[in-house]
Amino acid sequence: MNPGSSGNAQKDKEYGLLGFIEGHPGNIPDTDVERISSYPHLVAREFLAFGLMLATLLVVSFLFDAPLEELANASKTPNPAKAPWYFLSLQEMLHYAPPFISGVFIPGLLVMVMCTIPYWRGRMSLMPIMFLLSAILLPLLDGIVWAGIHAVAPGFADATRSLGFPTFIMLIISAFGIGKLLLNPYFDDEARVEVLRKRLFLVFVGIVFVLVMIGQFFRGPEWRWVWPWQ
Amino acid sequence: MSEQPEERRLIRRLRNWVRSTAASKYLHSSDSGTKHSVFSGGFRSALKSDIVTSLPWRSVFARPYPQTPKDNSEIAITSFWIHLHPASIRKETLKFSVTYGLGGLACGLFMVLAATGIMEMFYYVPATDHAYKDMVDLQHVVSLGKILRNMHRWAAHAMVIIVALHMLRVFLQKAYKAPRQLNWVIGVILLCLTMMLSFTGYLLPWDQLAFWAITVGTNMAGSIPLIGPKVRYVLLGGPNVDQATLIRFFVLHVVVLPMVISLFMVFHFWRVRKDGFSGGK
């Protein structure tokens, strides 16, 4: 990016300081990268990709029929009643934590934290990813921790059950834990932060994927565990 | 004063030649010298030059068909469709493994969904005593109706998957970093809108699958402390999934959400164009 170091800035030209700021409109572009006009090179590839996608879609549509069950009937509840597959990770969490936590609080938090990802810098960029991870893992522990609270203060535990307090408490504790972890000098190195951030995000995506798969293929009546061949 | 036939032929040739030289400038014909000489005009080339030099034609195609690298860059400025792309991109970003074409495919799937969705609307009535029957008719009575519905359904599922993969790709390549932070946020909004579009469309066939998936989904909204039941009531237009819910979800699915997602998509593409292709950098 640095025109001085790349040695490609023109010698007989003067450059302002703004030219060195990445993303600034006055930034001096690298002159050593080979550029190519998007028409027809990119446009042709887009058309090709679109054509291939359309062809694949047509073949799939001829081979597999979209499901259509019997007419909707409010008095006949199917067991289990499943949400669309992309919401099955939430429905799976619904099995462990109260609906407010798994259906509203956690998804809202996931979206908001997801939006902040680009705005963290250095070691702090691990923060949102760790938060995503704990937000999807902690509701799975909610029931166990709630049982613990119930053993100590049954009245309080019962009265606040629908709010899913254990998840809140665990999120706060894990936030402190994450903060402590981030102070570790191990993360002084940006490259280590980078590697860990990628891995943690992949773990997060993996957990969501596994939850969706469990909800789709391994859950039967009363949301009991069922093997696909049963 | 009457002209001799010989003179008349000469005048005609001369006129064709004048037209075709004007056209050849416009057409960028490499062999215009031989093609449009005074003695080889011919009816077809004269007609062609008449058309391509006419005002209506030139008002649609402001520039001739691009031939040189310079034309290829200029078309990004003069053509409405092509101008959605930057005039030039870094050559390395053309490699398939840089983007896997995921963003473009999501856009393509949206176009397929819009087209098939509009065709489905010709047959579908959003009424509880009609919707399911229309679906059955679409499957068994309407020519190619089954394929139409299959395409819409599978493209919808594919779009959710592709948009999610697109986000994963952008994250792993750190393409959300400066100056592209805002576009990441718009992308997250687009992912949410995609899921909302899919969710609202889920109810429309009015079969058991649709009815109970929406019941389960909206029950979650009902669990918000204090305002939950009210939120659920607004979503459903009543205490239960009924006619009011169907028309709400229909309007959201075919008017409101497509409009909103189109606006965000246009903004998303415009930012890509302004920030340049990251190409994993």
Short mmCIF file of C-alpha atoms in Angstrom, two decimals:
data_model
loop_
_atom_site.label_atom_id
_atom_site.label_comp_id
_atom_site.label_asym_id
_atom_site.label_seq_id
_atom_site.Cartn_x
_atom_site.Cartn_y
_atom_site.Cartn_z
CA MET A 1 0.00 0.00 0.00
CA ASN A 2 2.85 2.33 0.81
CA PRO A 3 3.84 3.98 -2.45
CA GLY A 4 7.34 4.71 -1.15
CA SER A 5 8.09 1.14 -0.24
CA SER A 6 6.55 -0.40 -3.34
CA GLY A 7 8.79 1.82 -5.42
CA ASN A 8 6.11 2.41 -8.00
CA ALA A 9 5.05 5.93 -7.15
CA GLN A 10 6.06 8.31 -9.89
CA LYS A 11 9.29 10.10 -9.04
CA ASP A 12 8.44 13.38 -10.69
CA LYS A 13 5.20 13.79 -8.80
CA GLU A 14 4.50 15.24 -5.39
CA TYR A 15 2.31 13.32 -2.99
CA GLY A 16 0.39 14.67 -0.02
CA LEU A 17 0.29 12.91 3.33
CA LEU A 18 -3.33 11.93 2.67
CA GLY A 19 -2.08 9.66 -0.09
CA PHE A 20 -0.72 7.32 2.55
CA ILE A 21 -4.01 6.87 4.40
CA GLU A 22 -5.65 3.65 3.38
CA GLY A 23 -9.24 4.07 2.33
CA HIS A 24 -8.90 7.83 1.88
CA PRO A 25 -10.11 9.12 -1.50
CA GLY A 26 -6.71 10.71 -2.03
CA ASN A 27 -4.89 7.43 -1.42
CA ILE A 28 -2.19 6.74 -3.96
CA PRO A 29 -3.08 3.42 -5.57
CA ASP A 30 -0.52 0.68 -5.98
CA THR A 31 0.83 0.96 -9.45
CA ASP A 32 2.40 -2.49 -9.52
CA VAL A 33 -0.91 -4.41 -9.48
CA GLU A 34 -2.25 -5.50 -12.80
CA ARG A 35 -5.69 -4.06 -13.47
CA ILE A 36 -8.22 -5.33 -15.95
CA SER A 37 -11.46 -3.82 -17.26
CA SER A 38 -14.54 -5.38 -15.67
CA TYR A 39 -16.25 -5.45 -19.07
CA PRO A 40 -16.10 -8.04 -20.51
CA HIS A 41 -13.87 -10.04 -18.14
CA LEU A 42 -15.98 -9.85 -14.98
CA VAL A 43 -19.37 -9.38 -16.66
CA ALA A 44 -18.88 -12.48 -18.81
CA ARG A 45 -17.99 -14.57 -15.74
CA GLU A 46 -21.08 -13.29 -13.95
CA PHE A 47 -23.29 -14.30 -16.86
CA LEU A 48 -21.65 -17.72 -16.96
CA ALA A 49 -22.15 -18.20 -13.21
CA PHE A 50 -25.77 -17.09 -13.48
CA GLY A 51 -26.39 -19.49 -16.35
CA LEU A 52 -24.83 -22.41 -14.48
CA MET A 53 -26.84 -21.58 -11.36
CA LEU A 54 -30.07 -21.38 -13.37
CA ALA A 55 -29.33 -24.70 -15.08
CA THR A 56 -28.59 -26.39 -11.73
CA LEU A 57 -31.76 -24.95 -10.22
CA LEU A 58 -33.83 -26.22 -13.16
CA VAL A 59 -32.36 -29.72 -12.89
CA VAL A 60 -32.98 -29.80 -9.12
CA SER A 61 -36.55 -28.52 -9.64
CA PHE A 62 -37.26 -31.28 -12.17
CA LEU A 63 -35.81 -33.95 -9.86
CA PHE A 64 -37.09 -32.94 -6.42
CA ASP A 65 -40.55 -31.67 -5.51
CA ALA A 66 -41.10 -28.98 -2.90
CA PRO A 67 -42.95 -30.43 0.09
CA LEU A 68 -46.67 -29.74 0.43
CA GLU A 69 -48.37 -31.34 3.41
CA GLU A 70 -52.09 -31.50 4.10
CA LEU A 71 -54.24 -28.41 4.64
CA ALA A 72 -53.41 -26.32 7.72
CA ASN A 73 -55.39 -27.46 10.74
CA ALA A 74 -55.21 -25.47 13.98
CA SER A 75 -56.67 -28.35 16.00
CA LYS A 76 -54.15 -30.95 14.81
CA THR A 77 -50.72 -30.18 16.24
CA PRO A 78 -47.93 -32.15 14.58
CA ASN A 79 -45.36 -33.62 16.94
CA PRO A 80 -42.76 -32.23 16.76
CA ALA A 81 -43.72 -28.90 15.15
CA LYS A 82 -40.48 -27.69 13.61
CA ALA A 83 -39.51 -24.16 12.60
CA PRO A 84 -37.83 -23.56 9.21
CA TRP A 85 -34.38 -25.18 9.18
CA TYR A 86 -32.40 -21.93 9.59
CA PHE A 87 -34.22 -21.29 12.88
CA LEU A 88 -33.66 -24.83 14.16
CA SER A 89 -30.55 -23.81 16.10
CA LEU A 90 -32.78 -21.42 18.04
CA GLN A 91 -35.44 -24.07 18.48
CA GLU A 92 -32.78 -26.48 19.73
CA MET A 93 -31.74 -23.89 22.33
CA LEU A 94 -35.43 -23.56 23.22
CA HIS A 95 -35.10 -27.09 24.51
CA TYR A 96 -32.58 -25.95 27.15
CA ALA A 97 -33.36 -22.31 27.97
CA PRO A 98 -36.63 -20.33 28.32
CA PRO A 99 -38.14 -18.98 25.06
CA PHE A 100 -37.20 -15.37 25.81
CA ILE A 101 -33.50 -16.28 26.02
CA SER A 102 -33.30 -18.66 23.08
CA GLY A 103 -35.88 -17.04 20.82
CA VAL A 104 -35.44 -13.31 21.37
CA PHE A 105 -32.50 -12.29 23.55
CA ILE A 106 -29.77 -14.50 22.06
CA PRO A 107 -30.68 -13.96 18.36
CA GLY A 108 -30.98 -10.20 18.94
CA LEU A 109 -27.61 -10.21 20.69
CA LEU A 110 -26.03 -12.30 17.92
CA VAL A 111 -27.15 -9.82 15.23
CA MET A 112 -26.00 -6.79 17.21
CA VAL A 113 -22.62 -8.26 18.13
CA MET A 114 -22.19 -9.44 14.54
CA CYS A 115 -22.65 -5.85 13.36
CA THR A 116 -19.87 -4.58 15.64
CA ILE A 117 -17.25 -7.09 14.39
CA PRO A 118 -15.42 -4.66 12.03
CA TYR A 119 -15.17 -1.92 14.65
CA TRP A 120 -12.94 -3.74 17.16
CA ARG A 121 -9.18 -3.44 16.80
CA GLY A 122 -6.13 -5.41 17.83
CA ARG A 123 -6.67 -7.94 20.58
CA MET A 124 -10.10 -6.49 21.28
CA SER A 125 -11.27 -7.92 17.94
CA LEU A 126 -11.48 -11.26 19.77
CA MET A 127 -14.16 -9.81 22.00
CA PRO A 128 -17.21 -10.00 19.69
CA ILE A 129 -16.29 -13.48 18.47
CA MET A 130 -15.92 -14.82 22.01
CA PHE A 131 -19.21 -13.15 22.86
CA LEU A 132 -20.93 -14.89 19.93
CA LEU A 133 -19.52 -18.20 21.12
CA SER A 134 -20.65 -17.76 24.70
CA ALA A 135 -24.06 -16.46 23.58
CA ILE A 136 -24.72 -19.69 21.71
CA LEU A 137 -23.10 -22.06 24.22
CA LEU A 138 -24.34 -20.68 27.53
CA PRO A 139 -28.09 -21.22 26.97
CA LEU A 140 -27.27 -24.92 26.63
CA LEU A 141 -26.02 -24.81 30.25
CA ASP A 142 -28.95 -22.68 31.38
CA GLY A 143 -31.02 -25.57 32.73
CA ILE A 144 -28.15 -27.04 34.77
CA VAL A 145 -27.21 -23.72 36.36
CA TRP A 146 -30.88 -22.96 37.00
CA ALA A 147 -31.19 -26.25 38.88
CA GLY A 148 -28.28 -25.08 41.02
CA ILE A 149 -29.95 -21.74 41.75
CA HIS A 150 -33.20 -23.56 42.45
CA ALA A 151 -31.46 -25.68 45.09
CA VAL A 152 -30.34 -22.52 46.92
CA ALA A 153 -33.33 -20.19 46.39
CA PRO A 154 -36.32 -22.04 44.95
CA GLY A 155 -38.71 -19.08 45.22
CA PHE A 156 -36.46 -16.69 43.30
CA ALA A 157 -35.58 -19.37 40.75
CA ASP A 158 -39.21 -20.17 39.98
CA ALA A 159 -40.33 -16.55 39.82
CA THR A 160 -37.60 -15.53 37.35
CA ARG A 161 -37.50 -18.73 35.28
CA SER A 162 -39.07 -17.21 32.17
CA LEU A 163 -36.40 -14.48 32.10
CA GLY A 164 -33.61 -17.04 31.96
CA PHE A 165 -31.42 -15.40 34.58
CA PRO A 166 -28.69 -18.07 34.54
CA THR A 167 -27.75 -17.13 30.97
CA PHE A 168 -27.43 -13.44 31.87
CA ILE A 169 -25.27 -14.24 34.89
CA MET A 170 -23.07 -16.60 32.89
CA LEU A 171 -22.71 -14.04 30.09
CA ILE A 172 -21.47 -11.43 32.58
CA ILE A 173 -19.05 -13.91 34.17
CA SER A 174 -17.75 -15.01 30.77
CA ALA A 175 -17.35 -11.36 29.73
CA PHE A 176 -15.04 -10.85 32.73
CA GLY A 177 -13.24 -14.06 31.86
CA ILE A 178 -12.80 -12.92 28.27
CA GLY A 179 -11.46 -9.55 29.44
CA LYS A 180 -8.92 -11.25 31.70
CA LEU A 181 -7.89 -13.52 28.85
CA LEU A 182 -7.39 -10.58 26.52
CA LEU A 183 -4.92 -8.94 28.92
CA ASN A 184 -2.61 -11.92 28.45
CA PRO A 185 0.65 -10.76 26.81
CA TYR A 186 0.27 -13.71 24.47
CA PHE A 187 -2.11 -11.52 22.45
CA ASP A 188 0.39 -8.69 22.03
CA ASP A 189 1.11 -10.33 18.70
CA GLU A 190 -1.45 -9.31 16.07
CA ALA A 191 -0.83 -12.48 14.03
CA ARG A 192 -1.83 -14.72 16.96
CA VAL A 193 -5.02 -12.69 17.45
CA GLU A 194 -5.79 -13.11 13.76
CA VAL A 195 -5.41 -16.90 13.83
CA LEU A 196 -7.46 -17.28 16.99
CA ARG A 197 -10.22 -14.99 15.70
CA LYS A 198 -10.63 -17.08 12.55
CA ARG A 199 -10.65 -20.35 14.49
CA LEU A 200 -13.16 -19.13 17.05
CA PHE A 201 -15.50 -17.87 14.33
CA LEU A 202 -15.27 -21.22 12.56
CA VAL A 203 -16.11 -22.96 15.85
CA PHE A 204 -19.12 -20.64 16.22
CA VAL A 205 -20.33 -21.42 12.70
CA GLY A 206 -19.69 -25.11 13.37
CA ILE A 207 -21.83 -25.07 16.52
CA VAL A 208 -24.70 -23.35 14.69
CA PHE A 209 -24.39 -25.95 11.92
CA VAL A 210 -24.42 -28.86 14.40
CA LEU A 211 -27.47 -27.43 16.20
CA VAL A 212 -29.33 -27.08 12.89
CA MET A 213 -28.41 -30.64 11.91
CA ILE A 214 -29.55 -31.99 15.30
CA GLY A 215 -32.84 -30.09 15.01
CA GLN A 216 -33.45 -31.29 11.47
CA PHE A 217 -32.45 -34.95 11.67
CA PHE A 218 -32.19 -36.03 15.29
CA ARG A 219 -35.29 -34.66 16.94
CA GLY A 220 -38.59 -36.54 17.12
CA PRO A 221 -41.83 -36.32 19.13
CA GLU A 222 -41.56 -34.20 22.30
CA TRP A 223 -38.19 -33.06 20.89
CA ARG A 224 -36.67 -36.36 22.01
CA TRP A 225 -33.44 -37.60 20.49
CA VAL A 226 -34.19 -39.86 17.50
CA TRP A 227 -31.72 -41.48 15.16
CA PRO A 228 -32.49 -40.71 11.51
CA TRP A 229 -32.99 -44.42 10.71
CA GLN A 230 -35.48 -44.96 13.55
CA MET B 1 -35.02 18.46 -65.11
CA SER B 2 -34.86 14.72 -65.49
CA GLU B 3 -31.74 12.77 -64.48
CA GLN B 4 -30.23 10.04 -66.53
CA PRO B 5 -30.44 6.53 -64.90
CA GLU B 6 -26.62 6.45 -64.76
CA GLU B 7 -26.55 9.73 -62.85
CA ARG B 8 -29.28 8.58 -60.50
CA ARG B 9 -27.36 5.41 -59.65
CA LEU B 10 -24.25 7.46 -58.96
CA ILE B 11 -26.12 9.83 -56.67
CA ARG B 12 -27.60 6.89 -54.75
CA ARG B 13 -24.19 5.34 -54.28
CA LEU B 14 -22.78 8.62 -53.16
CA ARG B 15 -25.54 9.07 -50.62
CA ASN B 16 -25.03 5.52 -49.26
CA TRP B 17 -21.34 6.15 -49.01
CA VAL B 18 -21.86 9.32 -46.98
CA ARG B 19 -24.23 7.46 -44.67
CA SER B 20 -22.00 4.48 -44.25
CA THR B 21 -18.89 6.47 -43.47
CA ALA B 22 -20.89 8.15 -40.73
CA ALA B 23 -22.02 4.71 -39.61
CA SER B 24 -18.58 3.19 -39.85
CA LYS B 25 -17.24 5.76 -37.45
CA TYR B 26 -20.04 4.74 -35.14
CA LEU B 27 -19.73 0.99 -35.75
CA HIS B 28 -15.97 0.89 -35.41
CA SER B 29 -15.90 -1.52 -38.36
CA SER B 30 -12.31 -2.45 -38.93
CA ASP B 31 -12.91 -3.10 -42.64
CA SER B 32 -15.07 -0.06 -43.27
CA GLY B 33 -12.75 1.00 -46.08
CA THR B 34 -13.63 -1.95 -48.25
CA LYS B 35 -17.14 -2.56 -46.98
CA HIS B 36 -18.56 0.90 -47.47
CA SER B 37 -16.81 2.18 -50.55
CA VAL B 38 -18.69 4.24 -53.10
CA PHE B 39 -19.12 1.26 -55.39
CA SER B 40 -20.12 -1.43 -52.87
CA GLY B 41 -22.85 0.14 -50.77
CA GLY B 42 -25.71 -2.26 -51.31
CA PHE B 43 -29.14 -2.20 -49.78
CA ARG B 44 -28.33 -4.06 -46.53
CA SER B 45 -25.40 -1.97 -45.44
CA ALA B 46 -27.33 1.21 -46.28
CA LEU B 47 -30.26 0.00 -44.18
CA LYS B 48 -27.96 -0.95 -41.32
CA SER B 49 -26.26 2.42 -41.37
CA ASP B 50 -29.64 4.14 -41.53
CA ILE B 51 -30.71 2.29 -38.38
CA VAL B 52 -27.57 2.61 -36.28
CA THR B 53 -27.13 6.30 -37.10
CA SER B 54 -30.76 7.13 -36.40
CA LEU B 55 -31.55 9.27 -33.38
CA PRO B 56 -33.73 6.68 -31.56
CA TRP B 57 -31.02 4.03 -31.87
CA ARG B 58 -28.32 6.35 -30.64
CA SER B 59 -30.49 7.52 -27.77
CA VAL B 60 -30.61 3.90 -26.55
CA PHE B 61 -27.02 2.91 -27.40
CA ALA B 62 -25.04 6.06 -26.74
CA ARG B 63 -21.77 4.40 -27.68
CA PRO B 64 -20.85 1.89 -30.36
CA TYR B 65 -20.25 -1.74 -29.43
CA PRO B 66 -17.00 -1.83 -27.41
CA GLN B 67 -13.98 -3.11 -29.32
CA THR B 68 -10.86 -1.70 -27.74
CA PRO B 69 -9.68 -1.89 -24.09
CA LYS B 70 -10.48 1.82 -23.82
CA ASP B 71 -14.08 1.16 -24.94
CA ASN B 72 -14.31 -1.65 -22.37
CA SER B 73 -13.46 0.78 -19.58
CA GLU B 74 -15.70 3.52 -20.90
CA ILE B 75 -18.75 1.26 -21.05
CA ALA B 76 -18.65 1.15 -17.23
CA ILE B 77 -19.53 4.83 -17.35
CA THR B 78 -21.99 4.90 -20.23
CA SER B 79 -23.98 1.69 -19.78
CA PHE B 80 -26.56 1.54 -17.00
CA TRP B 81 -26.16 -2.18 -16.35
CA ILE B 82 -22.41 -2.30 -16.61
CA HIS B 83 -21.93 0.81 -14.49
CA LEU B 84 -22.85 -1.26 -11.43
CA HIS B 85 -19.32 -2.60 -11.86
CA PRO B 86 -16.12 -0.64 -11.34
CA ALA B 87 -14.47 0.40 -14.61
CA SER B 88 -11.47 -1.76 -13.79
CA ILE B 89 -10.62 -4.30 -11.12
CA ARG B 90 -7.40 -5.91 -9.94
CA LYS B 91 -6.68 -8.91 -12.09
CA GLU B 92 -6.11 -11.22 -9.11
CA THR B 93 -9.68 -10.64 -7.86
CA LEU B 94 -11.01 -12.40 -10.97
CA LYS B 95 -9.83 -15.74 -9.60
CA PHE B 96 -12.78 -17.93 -8.63
CA SER B 97 -11.28 -18.86 -5.25
CA VAL B 98 -11.25 -15.20 -4.21
CA THR B 99 -15.04 -14.88 -3.92
CA TYR B 100 -16.45 -18.23 -5.11
CA GLY B 101 -19.00 -15.97 -6.77
CA LEU B 102 -21.16 -16.16 -3.64
CA GLY B 103 -22.36 -12.55 -3.51
CA GLY B 104 -23.19 -12.56 -7.20
CA LEU B 105 -24.99 -15.89 -6.86
CA ALA B 106 -27.08 -14.53 -3.99
CA CYS B 107 -28.08 -11.61 -6.22
CA GLY B 108 -28.83 -14.00 -9.09
CA LEU B 109 -30.97 -16.17 -6.82
CA PHE B 110 -32.87 -13.07 -5.72
CA MET B 111 -33.63 -12.27 -9.35
CA VAL B 112 -34.82 -15.84 -9.98
CA LEU B 113 -36.97 -15.62 -6.83
CA ALA B 114 -38.49 -12.32 -7.95
CA ALA B 115 -39.30 -13.71 -11.40
CA THR B 116 -40.76 -17.02 -10.19
CA GLY B 117 -42.53 -15.27 -7.31
CA ILE B 118 -44.31 -12.86 -9.63
CA MET B 119 -45.43 -15.78 -11.81
CA GLU B 120 -46.71 -17.61 -8.73
CA MET B 121 -48.73 -14.53 -7.79
CA PHE B 122 -50.77 -14.95 -11.00
CA TYR B 123 -52.21 -18.15 -9.52
CA TYR B 124 -52.14 -17.54 -5.77
CA VAL B 125 -54.89 -15.93 -3.67
CA PRO B 126 -53.88 -15.14 -0.07
CA ALA B 127 -57.08 -16.38 1.55
CA THR B 128 -57.27 -19.26 4.03
CA ASP B 129 -59.97 -21.03 2.01
CA HIS B 130 -58.10 -20.52 -1.25
CA ALA B 131 -54.33 -20.60 -0.67
CA TYR B 132 -53.90 -24.35 -0.21
CA LYS B 133 -56.19 -25.17 -3.16
CA ASP B 134 -54.17 -22.78 -5.34
CA MET B 135 -51.00 -24.62 -4.31
CA VAL B 136 -52.49 -27.98 -5.26
CA ASP B 137 -53.67 -26.50 -8.57
CA LEU B 138 -50.23 -25.07 -9.19
CA GLN B 139 -48.77 -28.54 -8.65
CA HIS B 140 -51.23 -30.51 -10.77
CA VAL B 141 -53.21 -28.25 -13.12
CA VAL B 142 -51.03 -25.31 -14.20
CA SER B 143 -48.58 -26.09 -17.00
CA LEU B 144 -45.09 -26.29 -15.51
CA GLY B 145 -46.61 -24.96 -12.27
CA LYS B 146 -44.85 -27.64 -10.27
CA ILE B 147 -41.48 -26.63 -11.71
CA LEU B 148 -42.28 -22.99 -10.94
CA ARG B 149 -43.04 -23.74 -7.31
CA ASN B 150 -40.05 -26.09 -6.97
CA MET B 151 -37.74 -23.42 -8.39
CA HIS B 152 -39.05 -20.78 -5.99
CA ARG B 153 -38.74 -23.08 -2.99
CA TRP B 154 -35.27 -24.45 -3.74
CA ALA B 155 -33.93 -21.04 -4.76
CA ALA B 156 -35.17 -19.64 -1.44
CA HIS B 157 -33.36 -22.33 0.56
CA ALA B 158 -30.26 -21.89 -1.61
CA MET B 159 -30.30 -18.13 -1.07
CA VAL B 160 -30.23 -18.47 2.73
CA ILE B 161 -27.29 -20.92 2.46
CA ILE B 162 -25.39 -18.84 -0.11
CA VAL B 163 -25.82 -15.59 1.83
CA ALA B 164 -24.55 -17.30 5.00
CA LEU B 165 -21.56 -18.74 3.12
CA HIS B 166 -20.89 -15.32 1.59
CA MET B 167 -20.69 -13.87 5.09
CA LEU B 168 -18.32 -16.64 6.19
CA ARG B 169 -16.12 -15.98 3.16
CA VAL B 170 -15.98 -12.24 3.87
CA PHE B 171 -15.09 -12.90 7.50
CA LEU B 172 -12.33 -15.41 6.77
CA GLN B 173 -10.75 -13.07 4.20
CA LYS B 174 -11.00 -10.13 6.62
CA ALA B 175 -12.78 -8.27 3.82
CA TYR B 176 -14.86 -6.41 6.42
CA LYS B 177 -11.86 -4.34 7.52
CA ALA B 178 -11.44 -0.63 6.71
CA PRO B 179 -12.83 0.87 4.56
CA ARG B 180 -15.53 -1.81 4.30
CA GLN B 181 -16.94 -1.80 7.85
CA LEU B 182 -20.27 -0.27 6.88
CA ASN B 183 -20.77 -2.79 4.10
CA TRP B 184 -20.34 -5.64 6.61
CA VAL B 185 -23.14 -4.13 8.73
CA ILE B 186 -25.35 -3.81 5.66
CA GLY B 187 -24.49 -7.43 4.88
CA VAL B 188 -25.66 -8.57 8.34
CA ILE B 189 -28.92 -6.65 7.76
CA LEU B 190 -29.26 -8.33 4.34
CA LEU B 191 -28.80 -11.76 5.97
CA CYS B 192 -31.59 -10.95 8.45
CA LEU B 193 -33.85 -9.67 5.65
CA THR B 194 -33.19 -12.84 3.64
CA MET B 195 -34.28 -14.99 6.58
CA MET B 196 -37.34 -12.79 7.16
CA LEU B 197 -38.31 -13.10 3.49
CA SER B 198 -37.94 -16.86 3.70
CA PHE B 199 -39.89 -17.01 6.96
CA THR B 200 -42.83 -14.93 5.69
CA GLY B 201 -42.95 -17.00 2.50
CA TYR B 202 -43.08 -20.17 4.58
CA LEU B 203 -46.67 -19.50 5.69
CA LEU B 204 -48.16 -18.81 2.26
CA PRO B 205 -48.88 -22.42 1.09
CA TRP B 206 -51.14 -22.73 4.17
CA ASP B 207 -50.34 -26.40 4.78
CA GLN B 208 -49.58 -28.07 8.11
CA LEU B 209 -45.81 -27.45 7.72
CA ALA B 210 -46.40 -23.72 7.13
CA PHE B 211 -49.00 -23.25 9.83
CA TRP B 212 -47.04 -24.87 12.66
CA ALA B 213 -43.63 -23.48 11.69
CA ILE B 214 -45.09 -19.98 11.93
CA THR B 215 -46.89 -20.84 15.16
CA VAL B 216 -43.61 -22.03 16.71
CA GLY B 217 -41.71 -19.03 15.32
CA THR B 218 -44.13 -16.35 16.49
CA ASN B 219 -44.56 -18.01 19.91
CA MET B 220 -40.90 -17.11 20.53
CA ALA B 221 -41.70 -13.43 19.93
CA GLY B 222 -44.56 -13.83 22.42
CA SER B 223 -42.06 -14.68 25.18
CA ILE B 224 -40.51 -11.20 25.37
CA PRO B 225 -41.11 -9.91 28.93
CA LEU B 226 -43.99 -7.42 29.23
CA ILE B 227 -44.51 -6.60 25.54
CA GLY B 228 -44.25 -10.16 24.16
CA PRO B 229 -47.96 -10.95 23.77
CA LYS B 230 -48.55 -7.55 22.15
CA VAL B 231 -45.69 -8.09 19.67
CA ARG B 232 -47.11 -11.49 18.81
CA TYR B 233 -50.58 -9.99 18.36
CA VAL B 234 -49.20 -7.38 15.94
CA LEU B 235 -47.28 -10.03 13.98
CA LEU B 236 -50.29 -12.33 13.69
CA GLY B 237 -53.00 -9.66 13.44
CA GLY B 238 -54.89 -11.54 16.14
CA PRO B 239 -54.44 -14.12 18.88
CA ASN B 240 -53.86 -17.02 16.47
CA VAL B 241 -52.43 -17.75 13.05
CA ASP B 242 -55.44 -16.96 10.86
CA GLN B 243 -56.62 -15.02 7.78
CA ALA B 244 -55.22 -11.77 9.23
CA THR B 245 -51.80 -13.43 9.60
CA LEU B 246 -51.86 -14.79 6.07
CA ILE B 247 -52.54 -11.40 4.48
CA ARG B 248 -49.93 -9.74 6.72
CA PHE B 249 -47.25 -12.25 5.81
CA PHE B 250 -48.29 -12.09 2.14
CA VAL B 251 -47.93 -8.30 1.96
CA LEU B 252 -44.64 -8.43 3.86
CA HIS B 253 -43.38 -11.21 1.58
CA VAL B 254 -44.33 -9.75 -1.80
CA VAL B 255 -44.18 -5.98 -1.24
CA VAL B 256 -42.50 -4.66 1.90
CA LEU B 257 -39.52 -6.97 2.38
CA PRO B 258 -38.55 -7.22 -1.33
CA MET B 259 -38.58 -3.42 -1.53
CA VAL B 260 -36.49 -3.03 1.61
CA ILE B 261 -34.01 -5.75 0.63
CA SER B 262 -33.67 -4.24 -2.87
CA LEU B 263 -32.73 -0.88 -1.39
CA PHE B 264 -30.17 -2.47 0.92
CA MET B 265 -28.82 -4.60 -1.95
CA VAL B 266 -28.33 -1.56 -4.16
CA PHE B 267 -26.55 0.19 -1.30
CA HIS B 268 -24.42 -2.93 -0.69
CA PHE B 269 -23.36 -3.08 -4.36
CA TRP B 270 -22.70 0.64 -4.49
CA ARG B 271 -20.38 0.32 -1.49
CA VAL B 272 -18.57 -2.61 -3.15
CA ARG B 273 -18.09 -0.44 -6.20
CA LYS B 274 -16.81 2.50 -4.14
CA ASP B 275 -14.54 0.49 -1.85
CA GLY B 276 -13.21 -1.73 -4.63
CA PHE B 277 -12.98 -5.52 -4.63
CA SER B 278 -11.12 -6.62 -1.55
CA GLY B 279 -9.69 -9.72 -3.20
CA GLY B 280 -8.84 -11.15 0.20
CA LYS B 281 -6.77 -8.12 1.17
#
